[in-house]
Structure formats: C-alpha cells, structure tokens
Coordinates of C-alpha atoms and ligand atoms in Angstrom, one line a residue:
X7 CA 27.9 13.2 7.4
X8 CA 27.8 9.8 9.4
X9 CA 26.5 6.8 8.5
X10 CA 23.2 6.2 9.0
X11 CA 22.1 3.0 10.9
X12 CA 19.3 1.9 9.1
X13 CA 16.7 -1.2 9.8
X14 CA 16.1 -3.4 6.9
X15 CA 12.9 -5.9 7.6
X16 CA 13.2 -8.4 4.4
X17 CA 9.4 -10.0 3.3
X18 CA 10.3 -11.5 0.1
X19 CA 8.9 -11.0 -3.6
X20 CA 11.0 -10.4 -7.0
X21 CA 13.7 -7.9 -5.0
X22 CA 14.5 -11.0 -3.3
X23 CA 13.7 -13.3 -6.3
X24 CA 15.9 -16.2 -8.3
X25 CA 14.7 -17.5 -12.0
X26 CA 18.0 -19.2 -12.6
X27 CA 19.0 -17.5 -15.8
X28 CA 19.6 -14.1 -17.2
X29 CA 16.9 -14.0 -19.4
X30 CA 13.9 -16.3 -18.4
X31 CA 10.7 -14.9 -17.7
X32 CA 9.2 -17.0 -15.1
X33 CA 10.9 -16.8 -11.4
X34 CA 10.3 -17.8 -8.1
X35 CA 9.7 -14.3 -5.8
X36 CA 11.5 -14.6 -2.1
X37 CA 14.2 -17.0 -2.8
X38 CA 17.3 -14.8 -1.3
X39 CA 17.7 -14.4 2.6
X40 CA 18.4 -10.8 4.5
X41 CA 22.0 -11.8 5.2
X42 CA 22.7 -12.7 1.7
X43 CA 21.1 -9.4 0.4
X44 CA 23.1 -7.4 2.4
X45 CA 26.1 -9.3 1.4
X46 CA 25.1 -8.4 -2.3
X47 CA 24.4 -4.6 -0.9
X48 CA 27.8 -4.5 1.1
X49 CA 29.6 -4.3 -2.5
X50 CA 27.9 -1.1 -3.4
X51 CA 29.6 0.9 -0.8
X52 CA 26.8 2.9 0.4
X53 CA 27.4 4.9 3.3
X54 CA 25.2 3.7 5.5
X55 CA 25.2 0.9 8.3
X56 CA 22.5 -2.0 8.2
X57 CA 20.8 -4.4 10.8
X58 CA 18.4 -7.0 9.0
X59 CA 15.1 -9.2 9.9
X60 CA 13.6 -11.7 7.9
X61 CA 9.8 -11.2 8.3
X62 CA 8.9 -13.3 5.6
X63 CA 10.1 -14.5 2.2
X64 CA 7.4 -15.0 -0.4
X65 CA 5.3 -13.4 -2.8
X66 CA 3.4 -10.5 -1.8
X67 CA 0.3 -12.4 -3.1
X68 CA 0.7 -14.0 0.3
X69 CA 0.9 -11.3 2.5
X70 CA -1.9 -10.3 4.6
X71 CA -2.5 -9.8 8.6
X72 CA -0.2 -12.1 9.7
X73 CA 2.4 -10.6 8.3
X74 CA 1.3 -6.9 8.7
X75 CA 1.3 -7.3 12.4
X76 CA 4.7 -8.4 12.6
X77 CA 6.0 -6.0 10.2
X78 CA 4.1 -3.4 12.6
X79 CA 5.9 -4.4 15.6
X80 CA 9.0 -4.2 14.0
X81 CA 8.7 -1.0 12.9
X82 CA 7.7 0.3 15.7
X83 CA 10.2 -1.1 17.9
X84 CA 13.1 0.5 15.5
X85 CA 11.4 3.9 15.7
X86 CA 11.6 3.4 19.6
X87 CA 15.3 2.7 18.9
X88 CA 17.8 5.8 19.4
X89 CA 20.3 4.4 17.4
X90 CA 18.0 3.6 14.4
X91 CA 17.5 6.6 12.1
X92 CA 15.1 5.0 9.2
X93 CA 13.3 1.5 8.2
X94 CA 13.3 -0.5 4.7
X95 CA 10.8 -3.0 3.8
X96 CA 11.6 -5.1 0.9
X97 CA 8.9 -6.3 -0.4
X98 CA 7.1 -7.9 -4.1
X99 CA 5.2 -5.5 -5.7
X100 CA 2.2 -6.9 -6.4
X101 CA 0.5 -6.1 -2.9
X102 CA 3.1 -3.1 -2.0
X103 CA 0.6 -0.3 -2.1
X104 CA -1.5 -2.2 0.6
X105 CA 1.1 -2.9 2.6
X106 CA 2.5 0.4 2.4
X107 CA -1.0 2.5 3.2
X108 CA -2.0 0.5 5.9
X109 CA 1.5 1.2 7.8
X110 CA 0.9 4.2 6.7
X111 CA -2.3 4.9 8.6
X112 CA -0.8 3.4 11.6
X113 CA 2.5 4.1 12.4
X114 CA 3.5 8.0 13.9
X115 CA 5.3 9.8 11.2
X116 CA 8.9 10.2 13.2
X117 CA 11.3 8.7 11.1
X118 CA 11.4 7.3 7.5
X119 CA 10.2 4.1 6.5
X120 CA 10.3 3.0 3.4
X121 CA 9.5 0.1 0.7
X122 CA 11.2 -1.1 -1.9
X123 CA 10.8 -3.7 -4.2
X124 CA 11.7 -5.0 -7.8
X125 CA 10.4 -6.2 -11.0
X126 CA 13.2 -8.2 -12.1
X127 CA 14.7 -11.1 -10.3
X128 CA 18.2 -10.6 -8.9
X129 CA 19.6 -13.2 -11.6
X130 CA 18.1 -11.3 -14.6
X131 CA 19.9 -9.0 -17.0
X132 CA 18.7 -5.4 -15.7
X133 CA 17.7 -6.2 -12.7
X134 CA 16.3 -3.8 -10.8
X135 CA 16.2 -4.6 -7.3
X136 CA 20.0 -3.4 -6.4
X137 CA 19.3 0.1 -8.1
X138 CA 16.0 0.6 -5.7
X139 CA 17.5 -0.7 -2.6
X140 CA 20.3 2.2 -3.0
X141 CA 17.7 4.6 -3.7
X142 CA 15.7 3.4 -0.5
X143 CA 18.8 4.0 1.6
X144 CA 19.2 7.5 0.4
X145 CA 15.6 8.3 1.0
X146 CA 15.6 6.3 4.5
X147 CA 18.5 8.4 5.3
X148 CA 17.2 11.7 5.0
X149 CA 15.5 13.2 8.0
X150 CA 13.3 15.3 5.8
X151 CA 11.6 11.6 4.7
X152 CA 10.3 11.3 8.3
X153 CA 7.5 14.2 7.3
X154 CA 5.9 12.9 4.5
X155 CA 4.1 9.8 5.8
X156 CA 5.1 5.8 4.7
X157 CA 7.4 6.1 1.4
X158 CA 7.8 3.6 -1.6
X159 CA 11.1 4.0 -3.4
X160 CA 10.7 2.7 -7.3
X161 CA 12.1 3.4 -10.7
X162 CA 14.1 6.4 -9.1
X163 CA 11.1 7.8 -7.7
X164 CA 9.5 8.2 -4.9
X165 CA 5.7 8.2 -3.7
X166 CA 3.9 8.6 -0.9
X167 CA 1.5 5.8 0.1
X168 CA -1.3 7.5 0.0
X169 CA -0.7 7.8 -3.5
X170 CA 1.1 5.0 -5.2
X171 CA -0.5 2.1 -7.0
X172 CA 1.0 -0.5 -9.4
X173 CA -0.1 0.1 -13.1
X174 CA 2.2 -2.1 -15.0
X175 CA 3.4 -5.6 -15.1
X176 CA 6.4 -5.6 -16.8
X177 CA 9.1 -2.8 -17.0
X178 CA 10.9 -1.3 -14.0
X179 CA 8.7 1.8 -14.4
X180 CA 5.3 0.1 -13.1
X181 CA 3.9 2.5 -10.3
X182 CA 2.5 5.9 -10.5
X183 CA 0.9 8.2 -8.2
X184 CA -2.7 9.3 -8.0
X185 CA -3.6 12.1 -7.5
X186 CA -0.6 13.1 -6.8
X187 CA 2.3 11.7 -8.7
X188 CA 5.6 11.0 -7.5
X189 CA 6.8 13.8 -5.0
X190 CA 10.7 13.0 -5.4
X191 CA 12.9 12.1 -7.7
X192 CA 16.1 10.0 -6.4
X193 CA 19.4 8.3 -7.2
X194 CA 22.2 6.9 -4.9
X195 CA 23.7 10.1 -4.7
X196 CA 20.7 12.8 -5.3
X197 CA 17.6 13.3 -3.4
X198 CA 15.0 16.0 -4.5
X199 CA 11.8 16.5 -3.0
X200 CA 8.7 18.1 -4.5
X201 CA 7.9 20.4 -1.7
X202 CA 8.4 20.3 2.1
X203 CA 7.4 17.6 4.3
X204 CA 3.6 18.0 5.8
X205 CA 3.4 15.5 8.2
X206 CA 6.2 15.8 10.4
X207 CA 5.5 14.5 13.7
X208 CA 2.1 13.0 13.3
X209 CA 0.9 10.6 15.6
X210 CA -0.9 7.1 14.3
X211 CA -4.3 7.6 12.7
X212 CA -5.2 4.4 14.0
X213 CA -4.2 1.4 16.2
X214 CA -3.3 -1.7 14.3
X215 CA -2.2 -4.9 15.9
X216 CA -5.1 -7.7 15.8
X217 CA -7.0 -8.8 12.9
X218 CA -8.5 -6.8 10.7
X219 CA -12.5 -7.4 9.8
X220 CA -13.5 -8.5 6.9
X221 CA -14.1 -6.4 4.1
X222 CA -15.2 -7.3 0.7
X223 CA -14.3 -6.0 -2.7
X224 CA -17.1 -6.0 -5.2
X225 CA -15.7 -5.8 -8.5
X226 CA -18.5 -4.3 -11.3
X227 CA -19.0 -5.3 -14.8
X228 CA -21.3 -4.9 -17.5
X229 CA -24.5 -7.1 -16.5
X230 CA -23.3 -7.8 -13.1
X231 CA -26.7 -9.2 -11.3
X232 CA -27.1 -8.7 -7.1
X233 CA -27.5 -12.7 -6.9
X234 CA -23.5 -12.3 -7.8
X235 CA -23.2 -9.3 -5.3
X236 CA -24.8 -11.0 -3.0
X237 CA -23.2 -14.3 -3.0
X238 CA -19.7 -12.8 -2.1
X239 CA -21.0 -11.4 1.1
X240 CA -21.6 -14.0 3.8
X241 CA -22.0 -13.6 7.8
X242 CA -18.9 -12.6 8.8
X243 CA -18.6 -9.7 6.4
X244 CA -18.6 -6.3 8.0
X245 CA -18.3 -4.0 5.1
X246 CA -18.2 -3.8 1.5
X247 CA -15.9 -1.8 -1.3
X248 CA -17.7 -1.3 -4.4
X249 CA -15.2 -1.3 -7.5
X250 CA -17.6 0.9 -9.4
X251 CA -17.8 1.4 -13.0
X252 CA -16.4 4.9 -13.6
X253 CA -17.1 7.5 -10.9
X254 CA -18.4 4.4 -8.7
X255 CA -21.4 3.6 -10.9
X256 CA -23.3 0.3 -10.5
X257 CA -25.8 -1.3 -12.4
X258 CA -29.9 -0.7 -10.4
X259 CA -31.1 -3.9 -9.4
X260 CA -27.2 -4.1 -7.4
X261 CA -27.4 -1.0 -6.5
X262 CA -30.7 -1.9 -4.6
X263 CA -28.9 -5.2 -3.4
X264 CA -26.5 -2.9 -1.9
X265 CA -28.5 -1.1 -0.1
X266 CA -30.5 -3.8 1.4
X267 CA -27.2 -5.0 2.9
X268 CA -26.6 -1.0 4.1
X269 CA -29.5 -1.6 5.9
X270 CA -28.5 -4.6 7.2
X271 CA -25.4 -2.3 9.2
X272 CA -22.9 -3.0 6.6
X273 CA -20.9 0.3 5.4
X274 CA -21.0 0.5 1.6
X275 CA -17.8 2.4 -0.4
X276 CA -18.5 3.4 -3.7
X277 CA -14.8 3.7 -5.4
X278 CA -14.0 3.3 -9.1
X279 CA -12.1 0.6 -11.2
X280 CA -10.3 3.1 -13.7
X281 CA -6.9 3.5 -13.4
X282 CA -7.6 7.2 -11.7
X283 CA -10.7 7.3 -10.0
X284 CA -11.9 10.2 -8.4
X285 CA -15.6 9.2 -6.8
X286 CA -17.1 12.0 -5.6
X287 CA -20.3 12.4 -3.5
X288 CA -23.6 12.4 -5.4
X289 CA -27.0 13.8 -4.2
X290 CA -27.8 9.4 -4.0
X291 CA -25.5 8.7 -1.7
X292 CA -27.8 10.0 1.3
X293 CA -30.8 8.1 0.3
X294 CA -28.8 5.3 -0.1
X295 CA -26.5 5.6 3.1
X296 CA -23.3 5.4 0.4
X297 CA -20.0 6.5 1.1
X298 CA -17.6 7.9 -1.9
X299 CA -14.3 6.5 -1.9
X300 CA -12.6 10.2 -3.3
X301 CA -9.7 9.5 -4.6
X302 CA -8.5 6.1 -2.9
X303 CA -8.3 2.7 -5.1
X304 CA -11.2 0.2 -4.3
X305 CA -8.0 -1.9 -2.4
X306 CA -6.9 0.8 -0.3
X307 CA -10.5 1.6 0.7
X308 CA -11.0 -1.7 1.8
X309 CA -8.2 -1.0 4.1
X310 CA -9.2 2.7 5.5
X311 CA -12.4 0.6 6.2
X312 CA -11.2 -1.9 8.0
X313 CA -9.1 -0.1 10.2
X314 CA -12.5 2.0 10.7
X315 CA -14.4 -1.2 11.9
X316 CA -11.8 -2.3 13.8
X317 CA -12.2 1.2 15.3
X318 CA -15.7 0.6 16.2
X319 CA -16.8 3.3 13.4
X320 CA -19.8 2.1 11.4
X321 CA -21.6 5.7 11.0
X322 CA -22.0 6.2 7.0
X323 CA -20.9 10.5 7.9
X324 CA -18.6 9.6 9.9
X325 CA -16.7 7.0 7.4
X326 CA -16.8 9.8 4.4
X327 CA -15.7 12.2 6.8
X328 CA -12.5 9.7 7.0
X329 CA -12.8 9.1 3.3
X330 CA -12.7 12.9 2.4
X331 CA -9.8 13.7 4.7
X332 CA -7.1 11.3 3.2
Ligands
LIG412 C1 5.4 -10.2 -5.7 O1 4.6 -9.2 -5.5 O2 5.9 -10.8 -4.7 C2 5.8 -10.6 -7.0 C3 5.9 -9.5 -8.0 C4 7.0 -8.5 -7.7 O3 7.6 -8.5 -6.6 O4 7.3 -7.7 -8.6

C-alpha cells in the first residue's frame, strides 16, 4: 500500500497542550505549533505523508464561527485536492462534538475527515494525544472512512459525529456515542468497523460559510421561572433549545413563556439534559408549535437549528421533519 497524503489542519486544545511537568494537573491547551507536532509525529514512523495548517491554537472553549468557517474552507479545498486522500482536525475536546457535527452537516461525504484530540497535555505522563493522532491517521487513511459521515478518533475508538459527545473530564476514555456507540474500534495497525459505510457519496446537507443565527440554549432546573427564560432571549435571538428535564420536560408557567415567544416566530426544540436523551414527540407539541429534539444533545440541536435558519426554514413540521431524520 502507498502512503497516504493526508491534510492535517491544527486548532489547538490539550492534543497540542504544554503544563510544564509530568504530573501537574493544570495546563495551558494550544501551546505546540503544526510543524512541531509533526516533528513529534515524524518519530512514530507511520506510513503516511503529511501537509499541515495552523487554523488556530487555543482552547476549544474559544472556538466558534470564526473559526468554523475557516476550518470549512480548508476542508473543502483538500477534498478538491487529487492528491489529498483524507483530513485531520486536531482539536480540545471540550467543544469537539460541535465542531465535528456541524462539519458534518456540511461538508459532502467523499473522503475521510477526521478529529482528534487529547486529554492529557503532551508533557504529561500518559499522554494521550500521540496514541490518537496515530489512530486518526489510520482511520483518515482508509477509503471505507469516507462513507460514514465526519469521524472523531478517541480512546481507540471511533464515532461518528452524529453520535459522540464528551461525558467525562478526566481519563482518556471521556466520549461515548449516543445512540449509537462507537462504530470502530482502532489502533495504529488495526482498523475494524461495525458495519459498512452508509453514506458514501453524500452531498452537503447544508451550505455553511457566513455566520450562523443566534440560537439560545435554555438550560431547565427545578423551579426555573419564565422571567429567567425570558431574560436570556433578547432581539436578535432567532430560536431557542430547550435543555429539558428528562424527555424535554419543562416546568408550566415556562412552558407558557415558551410558547408566547413560538408565537412570536421563534422555533422552540425540546431536547433533554440527561446524559442519553431521547425526546420524542408528544400529543403537546402541536398545540404548542414544539419541535422534539429525538435523539440529538440540546448543543447539537442548537446547531441543526441554526443551520436551518440560516437556511431560511422557520416551519415547526418542517424543522422536526429535520430533527427526526438525523
Ligand atoms: C479544550 O477543549 O481545548 C481543552 C480540553 C481538551 O482539549 O481536552
């Protein structure tokens, strides 16, 4: 087999991160350039060939628009490439599922991209970032990737976007997969999928590349009162994520406060803050003009939603229509 020539685009985070000891616990995320990385990565003779592009190099606390849009281009210039046969996105792993599901949505599914990050710095005993990185290179290098939508290599596993989220903060075995779990399993040298690819081919679900619309997250507790729904929604909000209690529950007098601002032309998702959330439709939901989030985490429902609006879809059937099919 030849060596594949692979794309690296470098954002930052704790792959890239420096704490200045083996064994402290605080770290600064996004400390160590492209170049050097792939100096660090040219010791672990993987056979593949690399071309790197710093996007960005901080925490993925900071990553938003800006730097989805240029992380958009980039990809899509390297799948317009001929000589480029997959992308890898390092990035921190706090924001990773965003980033990861809204590429996902718009990017056409004909070669592999995948992210990667870390949980350890790349000074710490253990650290993870090295071990991923190889694994990301042998998923990124397999044409089958290409079929099964934006990837995220972690732990040895892989996920599809649609279903990964972060569920731990310490450990290098923080992400799981909802409702599906991980649909590979993977090591430098070993690559097993769960079943053959399903997407292969598939053009963009949406066009991205200006600003997104802004989209709130309403995040539900025990004797939550609309004044405090109401005061996180101002004029330039075009739609809001409910973070329900359980299957997407929220207390009355908000629930009413909702619905006022459905009325008002706002789209309202009803998803759930449990760990696995499935929100389905309830006989309410029509009264109300509600749409159920299925099985998508209140922050990647904020992002289907935008992506909708930015679509010019506002139409409450329409929306779960969206909702249901991903
Ligand atoms: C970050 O998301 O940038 C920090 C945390 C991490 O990468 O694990």
């Amino acid at each position: 087999m030849s060596a594949s020539h692979l794309k690296i685009l470098a954002t930052g985070g704790t792959i890239a991160g420096i704490a200045g000891s083996a064994i402290r616990h605080d770290y600064r995320p996004g400390q160590i350039d492209i170049e050097d990385y792939l100096e660090k990565v040219g010791g672990l003779g993987l056979e593949a060939e690399f071309s790197g592009t710093q996007i960005a190099n901080i925490g993925s606390e900071d990553i938003g628009p800006d730097v989805w849009i240029r992380l958009h281009e980039e990809i899509a210039s390297a799948l317009d490439d001929a000589d480029c046969h997959g992308i890898i996105v390092t990035h921190g792993t706090d924001t990773l599922e965003e980033t990861a599901f809204l590429l996902d949505l718009t990017l056409p599914m004909t070669k592999p991209v995948v992210l990667v990050g870390a949980m350890r710095p790349a000074d710490a005993v253990g650290y993870d970032g090295l071990r991923n990185f190889a694994n990301a290179v042998r998923v990124a290098s397999d044409p089958e990737a290409a079929g099964r939508g934006v990837l995220v290599v972690m732990g040895d596993r892989v996920f599809a976007a649609r279903d990964v989220r972060k569920v731990r903060t310490r450990g290098t075995d923080a992400f799981r997969g909802f409702p599906r779990d991980s649909i590979g399993l993977v090591t430098p040298s070993a690559l097993d999928w769960f079943g053959a690819p399903w997407r292969s081919g598939e053009a963009a679900c949406f066009d991205f590349g200006t600003a997104l619309p802004e989209v709130v997250i309403l995040y539900v507790f025990a004797g939550m009162t609309p004044e405090i729904a109401t005061r996180q929604v101002s004029g330039q909000t075009r739609g809001v994520v409910v973070a329900g209690v359980g299957e997407g529950n929220v207390p009355d007098p908000v629930r009413q406060e909702l619905v006022r601002m459905r009325q008002d032309g706002l789209p309202v998702i009803r998803s759930s803050r449990t760990d696995e959330g499935l929100v389905d439709r309830e006989p309410e939901d029509d009264t109300n003009g509600f749409v159920a989030a299925r099985t998508l985490n209140p922050q990647k429902s904020r992002i289907l939603l935008q992506l909708l609006l930015a679509a010019g879809e506002t139409d409450a059937g329409r929306i779960q229509a969206e909702f249901d099919r991903r």
